[in-house]
PDB file of C-alpha atoms and ligand atoms in Angstrom:
ATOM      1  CA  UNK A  10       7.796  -5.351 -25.821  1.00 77.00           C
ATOM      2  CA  UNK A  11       7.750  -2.849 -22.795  1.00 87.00           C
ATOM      3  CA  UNK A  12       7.652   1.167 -23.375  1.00 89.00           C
ATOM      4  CA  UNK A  13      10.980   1.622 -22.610  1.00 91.00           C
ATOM      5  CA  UNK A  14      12.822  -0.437 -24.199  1.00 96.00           C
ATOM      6  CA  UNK A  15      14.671   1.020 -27.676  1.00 98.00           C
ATOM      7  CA  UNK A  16      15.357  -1.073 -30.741  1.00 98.00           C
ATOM      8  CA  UNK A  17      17.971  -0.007 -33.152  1.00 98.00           C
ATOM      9  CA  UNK A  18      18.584  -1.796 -36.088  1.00 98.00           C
ATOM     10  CA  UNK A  19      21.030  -1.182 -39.262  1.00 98.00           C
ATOM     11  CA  UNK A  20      20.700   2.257 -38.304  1.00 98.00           C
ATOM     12  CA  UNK A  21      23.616   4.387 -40.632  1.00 97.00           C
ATOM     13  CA  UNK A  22      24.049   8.022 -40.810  1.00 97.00           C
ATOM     14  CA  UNK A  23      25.705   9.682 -43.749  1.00 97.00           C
ATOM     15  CA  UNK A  24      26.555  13.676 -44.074  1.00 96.00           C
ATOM     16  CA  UNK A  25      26.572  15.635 -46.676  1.00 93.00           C
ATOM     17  CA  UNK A  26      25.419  12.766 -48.493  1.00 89.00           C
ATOM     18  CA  UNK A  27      24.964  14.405 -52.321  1.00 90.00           C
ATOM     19  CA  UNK A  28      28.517  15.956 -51.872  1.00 92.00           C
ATOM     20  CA  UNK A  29      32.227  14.952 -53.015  1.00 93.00           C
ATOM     21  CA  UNK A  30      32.737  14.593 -49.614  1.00 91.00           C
ATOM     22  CA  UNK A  31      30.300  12.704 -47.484  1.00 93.00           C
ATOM     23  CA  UNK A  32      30.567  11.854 -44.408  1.00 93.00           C
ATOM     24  CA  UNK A  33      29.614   8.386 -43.104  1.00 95.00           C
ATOM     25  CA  UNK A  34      28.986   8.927 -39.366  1.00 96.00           C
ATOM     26  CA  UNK A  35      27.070   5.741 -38.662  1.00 97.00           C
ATOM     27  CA  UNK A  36      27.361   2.419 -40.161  1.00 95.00           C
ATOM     28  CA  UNK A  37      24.694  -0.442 -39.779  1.00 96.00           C
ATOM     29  CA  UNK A  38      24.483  -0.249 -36.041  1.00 97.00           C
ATOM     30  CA  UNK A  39      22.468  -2.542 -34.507  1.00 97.00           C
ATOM     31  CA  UNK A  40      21.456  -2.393 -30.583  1.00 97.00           C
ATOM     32  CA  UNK A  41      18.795  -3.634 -28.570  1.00 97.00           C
ATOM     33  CA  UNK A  42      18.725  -2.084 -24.986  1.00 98.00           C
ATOM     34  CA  UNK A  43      15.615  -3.689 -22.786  1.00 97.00           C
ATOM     35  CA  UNK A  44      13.373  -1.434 -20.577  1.00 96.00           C
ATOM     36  CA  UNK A  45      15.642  -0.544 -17.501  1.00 96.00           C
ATOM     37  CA  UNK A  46      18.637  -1.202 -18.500  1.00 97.00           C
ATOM     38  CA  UNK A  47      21.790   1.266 -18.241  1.00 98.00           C
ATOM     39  CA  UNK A  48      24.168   1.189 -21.441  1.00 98.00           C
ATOM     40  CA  UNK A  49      27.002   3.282 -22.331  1.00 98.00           C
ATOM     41  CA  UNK A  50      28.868   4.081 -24.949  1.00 98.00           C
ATOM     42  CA  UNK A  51      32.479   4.778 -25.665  1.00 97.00           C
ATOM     43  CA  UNK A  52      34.344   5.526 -28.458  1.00 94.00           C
ATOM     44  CA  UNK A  53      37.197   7.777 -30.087  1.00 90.00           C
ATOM     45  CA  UNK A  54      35.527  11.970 -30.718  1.00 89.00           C
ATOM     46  CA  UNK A  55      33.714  11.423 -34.435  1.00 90.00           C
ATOM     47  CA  UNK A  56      32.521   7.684 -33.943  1.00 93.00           C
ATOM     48  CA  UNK A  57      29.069   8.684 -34.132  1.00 96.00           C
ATOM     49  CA  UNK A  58      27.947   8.848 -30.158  1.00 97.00           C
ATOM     50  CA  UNK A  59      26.355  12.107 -30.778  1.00 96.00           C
ATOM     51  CA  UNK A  60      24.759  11.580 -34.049  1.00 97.00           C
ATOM     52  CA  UNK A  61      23.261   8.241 -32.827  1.00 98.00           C
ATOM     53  CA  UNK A  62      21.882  10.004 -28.975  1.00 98.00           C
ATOM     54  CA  UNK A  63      20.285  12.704 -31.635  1.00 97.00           C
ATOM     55  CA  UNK A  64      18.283   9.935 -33.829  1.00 98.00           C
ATOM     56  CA  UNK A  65      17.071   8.208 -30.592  1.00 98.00           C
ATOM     57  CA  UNK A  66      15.588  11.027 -29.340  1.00 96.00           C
ATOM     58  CA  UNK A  67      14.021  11.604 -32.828  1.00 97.00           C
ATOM     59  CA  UNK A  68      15.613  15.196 -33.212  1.00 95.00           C
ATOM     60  CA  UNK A  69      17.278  13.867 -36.705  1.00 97.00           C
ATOM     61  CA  UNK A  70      16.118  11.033 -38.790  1.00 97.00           C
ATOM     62  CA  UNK A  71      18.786   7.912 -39.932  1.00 97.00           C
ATOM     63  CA  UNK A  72      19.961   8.107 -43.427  1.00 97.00           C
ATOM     64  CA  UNK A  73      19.038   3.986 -42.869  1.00 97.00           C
ATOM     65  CA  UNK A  74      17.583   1.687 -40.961  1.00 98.00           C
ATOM     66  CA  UNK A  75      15.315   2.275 -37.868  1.00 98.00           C
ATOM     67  CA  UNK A  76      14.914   3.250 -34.697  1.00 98.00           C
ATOM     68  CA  UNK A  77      11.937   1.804 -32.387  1.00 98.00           C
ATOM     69  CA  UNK A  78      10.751   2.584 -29.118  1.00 97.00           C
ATOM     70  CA  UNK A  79       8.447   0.197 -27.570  1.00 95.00           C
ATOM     71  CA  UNK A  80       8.012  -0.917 -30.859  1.00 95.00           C
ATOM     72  CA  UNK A  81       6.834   1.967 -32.314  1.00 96.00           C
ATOM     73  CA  UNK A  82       9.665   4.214 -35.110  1.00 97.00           C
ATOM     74  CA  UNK A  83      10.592   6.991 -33.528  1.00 97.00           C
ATOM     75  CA  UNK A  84      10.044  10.408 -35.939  1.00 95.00           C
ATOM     76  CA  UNK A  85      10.598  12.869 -33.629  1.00 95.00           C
ATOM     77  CA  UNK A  86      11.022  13.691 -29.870  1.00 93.00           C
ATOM     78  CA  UNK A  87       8.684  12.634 -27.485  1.00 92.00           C
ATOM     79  CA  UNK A  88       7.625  13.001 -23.947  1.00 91.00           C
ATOM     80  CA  UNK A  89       8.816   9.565 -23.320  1.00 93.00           C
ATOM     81  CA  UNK A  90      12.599  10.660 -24.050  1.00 95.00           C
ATOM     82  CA  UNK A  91      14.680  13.382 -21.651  1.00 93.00           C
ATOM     83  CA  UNK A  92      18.078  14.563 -23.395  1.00 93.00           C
ATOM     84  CA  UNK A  93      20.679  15.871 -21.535  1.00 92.00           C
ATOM     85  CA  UNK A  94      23.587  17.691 -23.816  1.00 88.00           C
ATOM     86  CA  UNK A  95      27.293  17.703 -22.389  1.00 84.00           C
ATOM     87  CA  UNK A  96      26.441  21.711 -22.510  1.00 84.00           C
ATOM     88  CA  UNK A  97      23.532  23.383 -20.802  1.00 85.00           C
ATOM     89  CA  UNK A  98      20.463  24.356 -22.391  1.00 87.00           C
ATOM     90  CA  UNK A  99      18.752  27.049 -19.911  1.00 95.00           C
ATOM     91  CA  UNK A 100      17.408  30.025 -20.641  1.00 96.00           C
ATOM     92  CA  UNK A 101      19.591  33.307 -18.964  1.00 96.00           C
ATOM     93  CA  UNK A 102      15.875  34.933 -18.796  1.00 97.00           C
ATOM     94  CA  UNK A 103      14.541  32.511 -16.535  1.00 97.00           C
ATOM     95  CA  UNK A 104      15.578  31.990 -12.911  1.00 98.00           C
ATOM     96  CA  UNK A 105      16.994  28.412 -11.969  1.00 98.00           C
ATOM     97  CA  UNK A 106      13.540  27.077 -10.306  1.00 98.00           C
ATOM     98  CA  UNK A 107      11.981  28.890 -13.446  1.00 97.00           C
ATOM     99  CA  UNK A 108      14.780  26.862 -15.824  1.00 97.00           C
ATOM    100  CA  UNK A 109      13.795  23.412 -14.011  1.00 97.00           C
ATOM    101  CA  UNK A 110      10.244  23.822 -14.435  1.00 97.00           C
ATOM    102  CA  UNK A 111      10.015  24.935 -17.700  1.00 94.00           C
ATOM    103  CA  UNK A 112       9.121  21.662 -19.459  1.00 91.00           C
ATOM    104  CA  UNK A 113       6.356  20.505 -16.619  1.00 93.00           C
ATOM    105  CA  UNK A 114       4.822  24.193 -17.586  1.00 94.00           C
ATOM    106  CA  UNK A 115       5.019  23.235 -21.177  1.00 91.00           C
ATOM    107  CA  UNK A 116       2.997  19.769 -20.180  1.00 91.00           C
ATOM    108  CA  UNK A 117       0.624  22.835 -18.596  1.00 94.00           C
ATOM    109  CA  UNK A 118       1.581  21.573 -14.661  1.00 94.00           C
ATOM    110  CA  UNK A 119       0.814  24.602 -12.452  1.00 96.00           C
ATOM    111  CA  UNK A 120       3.588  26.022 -10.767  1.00 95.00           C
ATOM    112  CA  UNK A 121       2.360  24.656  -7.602  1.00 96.00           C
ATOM    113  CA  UNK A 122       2.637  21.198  -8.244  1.00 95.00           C
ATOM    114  CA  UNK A 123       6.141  21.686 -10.159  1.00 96.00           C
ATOM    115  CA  UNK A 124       7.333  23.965  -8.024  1.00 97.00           C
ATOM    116  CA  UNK A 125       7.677  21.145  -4.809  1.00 96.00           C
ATOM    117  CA  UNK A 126       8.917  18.744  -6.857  1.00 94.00           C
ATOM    118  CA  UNK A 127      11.696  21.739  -8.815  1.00 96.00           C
ATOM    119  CA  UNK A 128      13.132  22.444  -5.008  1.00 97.00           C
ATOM    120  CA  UNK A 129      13.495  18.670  -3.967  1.00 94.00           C
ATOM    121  CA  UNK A 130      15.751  17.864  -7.288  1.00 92.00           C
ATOM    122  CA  UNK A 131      17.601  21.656  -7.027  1.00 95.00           C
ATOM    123  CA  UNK A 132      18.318  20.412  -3.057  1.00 92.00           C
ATOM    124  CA  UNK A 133      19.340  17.095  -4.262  1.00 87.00           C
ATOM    125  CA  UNK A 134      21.528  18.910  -6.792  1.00 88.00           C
ATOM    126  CA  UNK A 135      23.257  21.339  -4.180  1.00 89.00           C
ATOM    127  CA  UNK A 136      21.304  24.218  -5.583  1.00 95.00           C
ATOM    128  CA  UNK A 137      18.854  25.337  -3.546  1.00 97.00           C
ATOM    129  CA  UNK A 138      20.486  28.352  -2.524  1.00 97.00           C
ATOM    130  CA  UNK A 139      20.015  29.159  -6.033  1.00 98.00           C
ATOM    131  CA  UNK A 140      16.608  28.846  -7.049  1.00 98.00           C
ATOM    132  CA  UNK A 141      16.103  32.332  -7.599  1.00 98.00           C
ATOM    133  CA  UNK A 142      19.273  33.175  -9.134  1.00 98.00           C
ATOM    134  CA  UNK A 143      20.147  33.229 -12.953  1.00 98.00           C
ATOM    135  CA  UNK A 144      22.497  31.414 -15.075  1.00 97.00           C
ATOM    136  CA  UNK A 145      24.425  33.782 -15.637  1.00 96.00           C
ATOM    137  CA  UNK A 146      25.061  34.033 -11.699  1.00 97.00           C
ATOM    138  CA  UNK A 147      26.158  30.585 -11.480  1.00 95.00           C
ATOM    139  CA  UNK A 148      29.412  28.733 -12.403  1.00 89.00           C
ATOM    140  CA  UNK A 149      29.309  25.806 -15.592  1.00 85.00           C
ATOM    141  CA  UNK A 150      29.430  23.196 -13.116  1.00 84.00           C
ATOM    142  CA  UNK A 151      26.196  24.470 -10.732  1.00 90.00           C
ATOM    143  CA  UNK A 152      24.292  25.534 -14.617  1.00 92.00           C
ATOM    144  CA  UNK A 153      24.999  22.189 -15.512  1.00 88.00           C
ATOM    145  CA  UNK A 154      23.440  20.319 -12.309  1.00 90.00           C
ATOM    146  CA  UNK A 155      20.278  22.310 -12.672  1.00 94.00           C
ATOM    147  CA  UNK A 156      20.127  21.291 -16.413  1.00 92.00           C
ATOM    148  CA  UNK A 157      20.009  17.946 -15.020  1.00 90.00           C
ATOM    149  CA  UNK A 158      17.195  18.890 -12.389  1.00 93.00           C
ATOM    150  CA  UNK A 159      15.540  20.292 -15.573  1.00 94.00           C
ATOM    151  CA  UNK A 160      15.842  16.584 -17.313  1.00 92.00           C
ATOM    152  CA  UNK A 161      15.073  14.345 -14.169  1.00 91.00           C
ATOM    153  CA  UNK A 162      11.685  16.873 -13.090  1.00 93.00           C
ATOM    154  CA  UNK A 163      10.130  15.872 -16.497  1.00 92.00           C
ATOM    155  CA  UNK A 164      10.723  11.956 -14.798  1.00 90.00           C
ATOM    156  CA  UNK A 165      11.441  10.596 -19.077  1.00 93.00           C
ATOM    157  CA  UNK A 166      11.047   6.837 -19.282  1.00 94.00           C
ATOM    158  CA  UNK A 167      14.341   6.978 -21.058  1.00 96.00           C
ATOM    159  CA  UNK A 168      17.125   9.087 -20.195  1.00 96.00           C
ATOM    160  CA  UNK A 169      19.512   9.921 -22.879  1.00 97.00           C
ATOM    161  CA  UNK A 170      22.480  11.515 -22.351  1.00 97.00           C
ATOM    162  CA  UNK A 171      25.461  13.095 -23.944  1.00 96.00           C
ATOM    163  CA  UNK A 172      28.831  13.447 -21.709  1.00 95.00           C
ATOM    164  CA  UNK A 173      26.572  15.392 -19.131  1.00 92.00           C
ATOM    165  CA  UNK A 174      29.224  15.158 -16.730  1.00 91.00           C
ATOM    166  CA  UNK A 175      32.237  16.334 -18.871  1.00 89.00           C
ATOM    167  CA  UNK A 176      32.218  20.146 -17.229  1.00 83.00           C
ATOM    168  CA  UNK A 177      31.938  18.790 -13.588  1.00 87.00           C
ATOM    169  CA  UNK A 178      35.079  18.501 -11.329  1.00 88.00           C
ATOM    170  CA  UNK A 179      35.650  14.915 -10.119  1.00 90.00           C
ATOM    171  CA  UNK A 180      34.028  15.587  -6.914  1.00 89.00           C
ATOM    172  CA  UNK A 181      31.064  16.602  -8.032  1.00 87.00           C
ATOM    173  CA  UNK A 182      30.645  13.881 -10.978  1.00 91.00           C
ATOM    174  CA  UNK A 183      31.235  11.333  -8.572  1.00 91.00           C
ATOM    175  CA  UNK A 184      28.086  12.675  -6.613  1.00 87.00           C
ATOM    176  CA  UNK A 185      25.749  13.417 -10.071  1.00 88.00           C
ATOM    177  CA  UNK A 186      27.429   9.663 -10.923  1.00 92.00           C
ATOM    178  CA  UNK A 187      25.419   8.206  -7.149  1.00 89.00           C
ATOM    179  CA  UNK A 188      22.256  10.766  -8.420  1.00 85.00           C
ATOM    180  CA  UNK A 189      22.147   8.897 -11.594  1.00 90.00           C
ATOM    181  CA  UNK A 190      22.367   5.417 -10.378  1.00 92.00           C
ATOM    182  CA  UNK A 191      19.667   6.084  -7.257  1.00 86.00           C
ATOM    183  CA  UNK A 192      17.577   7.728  -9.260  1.00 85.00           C
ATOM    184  CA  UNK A 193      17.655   5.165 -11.839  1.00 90.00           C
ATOM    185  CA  UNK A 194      17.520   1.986  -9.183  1.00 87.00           C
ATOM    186  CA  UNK A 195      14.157   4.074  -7.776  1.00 84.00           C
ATOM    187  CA  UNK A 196      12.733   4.251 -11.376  1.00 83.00           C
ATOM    188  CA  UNK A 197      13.807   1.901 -13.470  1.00 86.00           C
ATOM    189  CA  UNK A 198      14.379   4.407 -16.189  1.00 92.00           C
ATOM    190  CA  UNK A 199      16.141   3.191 -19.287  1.00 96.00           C
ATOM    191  CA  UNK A 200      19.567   4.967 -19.988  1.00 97.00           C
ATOM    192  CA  UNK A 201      21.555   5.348 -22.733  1.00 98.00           C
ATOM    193  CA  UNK A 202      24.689   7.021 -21.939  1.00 98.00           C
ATOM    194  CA  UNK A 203      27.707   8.770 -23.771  1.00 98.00           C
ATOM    195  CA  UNK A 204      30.760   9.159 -21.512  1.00 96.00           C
ATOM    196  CA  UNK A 205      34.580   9.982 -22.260  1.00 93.00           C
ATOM    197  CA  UNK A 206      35.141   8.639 -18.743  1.00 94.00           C
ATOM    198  CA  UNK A 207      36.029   4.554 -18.940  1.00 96.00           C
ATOM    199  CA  UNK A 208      35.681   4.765 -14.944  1.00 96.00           C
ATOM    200  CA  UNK A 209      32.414   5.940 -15.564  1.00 97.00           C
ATOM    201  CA  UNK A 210      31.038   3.997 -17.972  1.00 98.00           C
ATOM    202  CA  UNK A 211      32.029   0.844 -16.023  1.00 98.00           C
ATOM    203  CA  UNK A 212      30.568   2.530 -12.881  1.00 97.00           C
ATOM    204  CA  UNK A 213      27.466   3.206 -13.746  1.00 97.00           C
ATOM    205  CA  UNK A 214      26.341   0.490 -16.875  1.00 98.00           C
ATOM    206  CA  UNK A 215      25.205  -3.248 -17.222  1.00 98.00           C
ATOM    207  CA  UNK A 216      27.012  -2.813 -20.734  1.00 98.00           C
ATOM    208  CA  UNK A 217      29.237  -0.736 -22.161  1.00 98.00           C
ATOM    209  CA  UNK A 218      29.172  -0.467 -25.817  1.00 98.00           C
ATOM    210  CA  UNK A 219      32.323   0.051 -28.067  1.00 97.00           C
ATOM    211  CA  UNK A 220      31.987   2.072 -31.065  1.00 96.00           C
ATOM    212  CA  UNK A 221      34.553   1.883 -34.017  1.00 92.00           C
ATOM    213  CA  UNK A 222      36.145   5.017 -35.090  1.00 86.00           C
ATOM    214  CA  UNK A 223      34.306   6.460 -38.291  1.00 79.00           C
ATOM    215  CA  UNK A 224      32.709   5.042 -39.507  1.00 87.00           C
ATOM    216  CA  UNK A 225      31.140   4.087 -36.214  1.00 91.00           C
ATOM    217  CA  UNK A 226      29.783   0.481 -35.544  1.00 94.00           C
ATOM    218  CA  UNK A 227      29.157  -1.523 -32.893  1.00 96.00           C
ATOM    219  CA  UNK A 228      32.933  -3.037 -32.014  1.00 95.00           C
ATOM    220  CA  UNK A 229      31.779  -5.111 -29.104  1.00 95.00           C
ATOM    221  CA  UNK A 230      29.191  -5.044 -26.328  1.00 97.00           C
ATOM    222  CA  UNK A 231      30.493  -6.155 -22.941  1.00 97.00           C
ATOM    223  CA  UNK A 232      28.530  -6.959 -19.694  1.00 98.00           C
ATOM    224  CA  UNK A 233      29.577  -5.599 -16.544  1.00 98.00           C
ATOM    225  CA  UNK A 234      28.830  -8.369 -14.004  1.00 97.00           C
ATOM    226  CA  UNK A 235      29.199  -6.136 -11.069  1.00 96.00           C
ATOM    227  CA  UNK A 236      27.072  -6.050  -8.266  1.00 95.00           C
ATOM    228  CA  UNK A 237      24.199  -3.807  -7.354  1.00 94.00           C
ATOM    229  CA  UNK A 238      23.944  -1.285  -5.993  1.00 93.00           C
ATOM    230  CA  UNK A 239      27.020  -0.090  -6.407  1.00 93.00           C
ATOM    231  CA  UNK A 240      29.129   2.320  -3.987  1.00 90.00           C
ATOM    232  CA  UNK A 241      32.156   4.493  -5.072  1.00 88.00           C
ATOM    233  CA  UNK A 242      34.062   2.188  -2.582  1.00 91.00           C
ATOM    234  CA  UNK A 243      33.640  -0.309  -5.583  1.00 93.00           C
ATOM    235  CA  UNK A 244      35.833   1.293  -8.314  1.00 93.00           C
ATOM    236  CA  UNK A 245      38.448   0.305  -6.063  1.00 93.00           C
ATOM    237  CA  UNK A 246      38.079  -3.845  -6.613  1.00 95.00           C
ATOM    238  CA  UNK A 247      40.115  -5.702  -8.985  1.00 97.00           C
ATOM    239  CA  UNK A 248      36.876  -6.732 -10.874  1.00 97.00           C
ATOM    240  CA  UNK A 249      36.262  -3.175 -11.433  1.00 98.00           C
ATOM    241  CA  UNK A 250      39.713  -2.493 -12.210  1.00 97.00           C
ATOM    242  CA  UNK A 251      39.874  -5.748 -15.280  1.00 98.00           C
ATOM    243  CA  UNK A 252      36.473  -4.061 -16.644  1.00 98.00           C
ATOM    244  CA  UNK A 253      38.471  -0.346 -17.130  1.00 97.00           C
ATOM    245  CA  UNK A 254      40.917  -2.137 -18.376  1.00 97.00           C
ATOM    246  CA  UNK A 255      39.286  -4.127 -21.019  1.00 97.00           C
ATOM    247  CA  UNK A 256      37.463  -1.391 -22.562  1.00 97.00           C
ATOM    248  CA  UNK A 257      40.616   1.237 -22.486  1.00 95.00           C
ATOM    249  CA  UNK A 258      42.196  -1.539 -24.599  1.00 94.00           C
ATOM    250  CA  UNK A 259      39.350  -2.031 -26.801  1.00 93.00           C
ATOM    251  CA  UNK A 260      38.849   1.711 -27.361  1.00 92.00           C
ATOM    252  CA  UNK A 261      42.920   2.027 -27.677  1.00 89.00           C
ATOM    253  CA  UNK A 262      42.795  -0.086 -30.564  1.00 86.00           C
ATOM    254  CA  UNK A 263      40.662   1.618 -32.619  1.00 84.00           C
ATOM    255  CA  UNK A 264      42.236   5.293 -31.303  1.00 80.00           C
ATOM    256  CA  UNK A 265      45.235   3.906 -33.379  1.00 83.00           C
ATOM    257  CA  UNK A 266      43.510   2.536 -36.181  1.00 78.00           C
ATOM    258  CA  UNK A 267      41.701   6.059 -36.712  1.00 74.00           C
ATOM    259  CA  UNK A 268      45.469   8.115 -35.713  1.00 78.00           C
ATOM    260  CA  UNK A 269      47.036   5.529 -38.467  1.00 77.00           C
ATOM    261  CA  UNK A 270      44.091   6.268 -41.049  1.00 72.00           C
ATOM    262  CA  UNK A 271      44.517  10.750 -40.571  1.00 73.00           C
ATOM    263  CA  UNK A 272      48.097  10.417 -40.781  1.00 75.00           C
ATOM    264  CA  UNK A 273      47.478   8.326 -44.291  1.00 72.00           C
ATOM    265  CA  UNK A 274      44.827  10.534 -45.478  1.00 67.00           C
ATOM    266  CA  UNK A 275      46.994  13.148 -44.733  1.00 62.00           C
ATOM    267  CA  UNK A 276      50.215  12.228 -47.106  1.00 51.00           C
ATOM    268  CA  UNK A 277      47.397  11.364 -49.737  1.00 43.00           C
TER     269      UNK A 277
HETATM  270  P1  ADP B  19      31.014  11.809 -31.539  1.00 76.40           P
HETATM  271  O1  ADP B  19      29.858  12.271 -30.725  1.00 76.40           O
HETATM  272  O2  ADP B  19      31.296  10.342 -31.415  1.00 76.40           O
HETATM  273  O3  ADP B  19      32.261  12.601 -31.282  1.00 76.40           O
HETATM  274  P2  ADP B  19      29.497  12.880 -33.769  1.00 76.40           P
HETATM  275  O4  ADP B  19      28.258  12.064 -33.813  1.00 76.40           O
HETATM  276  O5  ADP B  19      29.407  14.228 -33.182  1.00 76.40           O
HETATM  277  O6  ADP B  19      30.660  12.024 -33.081  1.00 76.40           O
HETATM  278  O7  ADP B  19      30.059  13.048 -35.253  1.00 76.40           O
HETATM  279  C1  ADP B  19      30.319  11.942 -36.105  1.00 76.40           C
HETATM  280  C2  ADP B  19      30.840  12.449 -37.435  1.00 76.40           C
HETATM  281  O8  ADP B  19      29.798  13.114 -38.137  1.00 76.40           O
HETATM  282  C3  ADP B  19      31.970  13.461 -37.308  1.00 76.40           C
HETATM  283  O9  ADP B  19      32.866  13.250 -38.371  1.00 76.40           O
HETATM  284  C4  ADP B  19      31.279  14.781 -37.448  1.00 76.40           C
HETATM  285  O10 ADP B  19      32.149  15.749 -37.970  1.00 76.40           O
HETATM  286  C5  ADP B  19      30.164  14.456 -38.421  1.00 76.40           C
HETATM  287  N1  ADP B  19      28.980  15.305 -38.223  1.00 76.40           N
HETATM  288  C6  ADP B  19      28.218  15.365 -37.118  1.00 76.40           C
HETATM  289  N2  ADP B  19      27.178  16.215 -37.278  1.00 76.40           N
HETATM  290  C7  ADP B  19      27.312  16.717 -38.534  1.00 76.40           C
HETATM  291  C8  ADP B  19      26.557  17.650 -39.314  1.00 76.40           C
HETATM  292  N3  ADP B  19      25.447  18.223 -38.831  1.00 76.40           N
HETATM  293  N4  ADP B  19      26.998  17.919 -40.572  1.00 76.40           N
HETATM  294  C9  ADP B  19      28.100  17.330 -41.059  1.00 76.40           C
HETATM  295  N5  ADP B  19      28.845  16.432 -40.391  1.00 76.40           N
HETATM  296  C10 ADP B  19      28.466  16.134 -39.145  1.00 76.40           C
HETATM  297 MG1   MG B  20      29.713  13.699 -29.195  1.00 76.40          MG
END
């Protein structure tokens, strides 16, 4: 059992649970993801992505079942975990090199060991022109790259992250997409990943995880047997090209099932 490696097991979610209208938003999902490893998930909007990101990081329990983290339950966030949220969470008060490193100066680092390290991810990140600028100066795009500065300078064993890319134009996801995977191939962080992008999933995971629509379970688990490391030139191969293609069908399927199920529910 290594540190980073997150055990989920009959983990179900329900809303609104002493109400005439629950909600079940997770349904016995099990998942074992092994230290290092880069899995994503996909799934129609309401499958439970979110809801399950937010009980691995601890910030709300499961209604069931349990969530472990080198073996130990998780109860609440830890140092161990980094979230990144599809919007940005910085602080218009704060400059950008003050936004990025805000959590190292909550672990008491003095500015001027966070500092070097702040400038080196804000460069990496296109931002250094920027340091001393606020949020409210910058465009969604640029807030949302030092967000991620603000995630990677805390260096989590496990990334988690929730469509952090959704804002970006292609360009620019393509180059947080090459961040990700160097930064992860120089660490050997463990990520768990929530895209809307197929492309992306494929890209960047060993497997790629297919949640039902609500209730959300697992609906199948598939490998991607590409090679590492991996180049943008890659998207381009047939291989690449099957593995899209497999998980648009899978995910098709069960945008159907859910479209057949509202337009039911809504006759009822
Ligand atoms: P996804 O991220 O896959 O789009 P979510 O995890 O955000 O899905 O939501 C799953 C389901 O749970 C949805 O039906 C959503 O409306 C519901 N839900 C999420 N959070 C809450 C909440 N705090 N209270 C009530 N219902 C919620
Ligand atoms: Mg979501």
């Amino acid at each position: 059992m290594s540190s980073g490696d997150i055990s989920i097991s009959n983990v179900s979610k329900v809303f609104r649970a002493n109400t005439p209208s629950p909600v079940v938003a997770l349904d016995g999902i099990d998942l074992e993801i092994k230290e290092g490893e880069f899995v994503s998930i996909v799934g129609a909007s309401g499958s439970g992505k979110s809801t399950l990101l937010r009980i691995v990081d601890g910030l709300t329990g499961p209604t069931g079942g349990t969530v472990k983290i080198g073996g130990a339950e998780v109860t609440k966030p830890g140092q161990d975990r980094g979230f990144v949220f599809q919007q940005d969470r910085l602080f218009p008060w704060r400059t950008i090199l003050d936004n990025v490193v805000l959590g190292l100066e909550l672990r008491g680092v003095k500015k001027r060991d966070s500092y070097p390290r702040a400038k080196e991810l804000l460069a990496i990140m296109g931002l250094s022109k920027f340091a001393n600028s606020y949020p409210g100066e910058l465009s969604g795009g640029m807030r949302q790259r030092a967000n991620l500065a603000r995630a990677y300078a805390l260096e989590p064993k496990i990334m988690i992250m929730d469509e952090p890319y959704a804002a970006l134009d292609g360009q620019t996801r393509e180059i947080m997409q090459q961040f990700l995977l160097d930064t992860w191939e120089a660490h050997k962080t463990t990520v768990l990943f929530v895209t809307h992008q197929i492309d992306e999933a494929v890209y960047l995971s060993d497997r790629v995880v297919v949640f039902t629509s609500r209730p959300g379970k697992v609906k199948e688990s598939i490998n991607i047997d590409l090679p590492r490391p991996r180049t943008l030139n890659d998207k381009r191969s047939a291989d690449f090209g099957q593995y899209v293609e497999r998980v648009w069908t899978s995910i098709e399927e069960e945008v159907k099932a859910s479209m057949q199920l509202e337009m039911e529910y809504g006759r009822a």
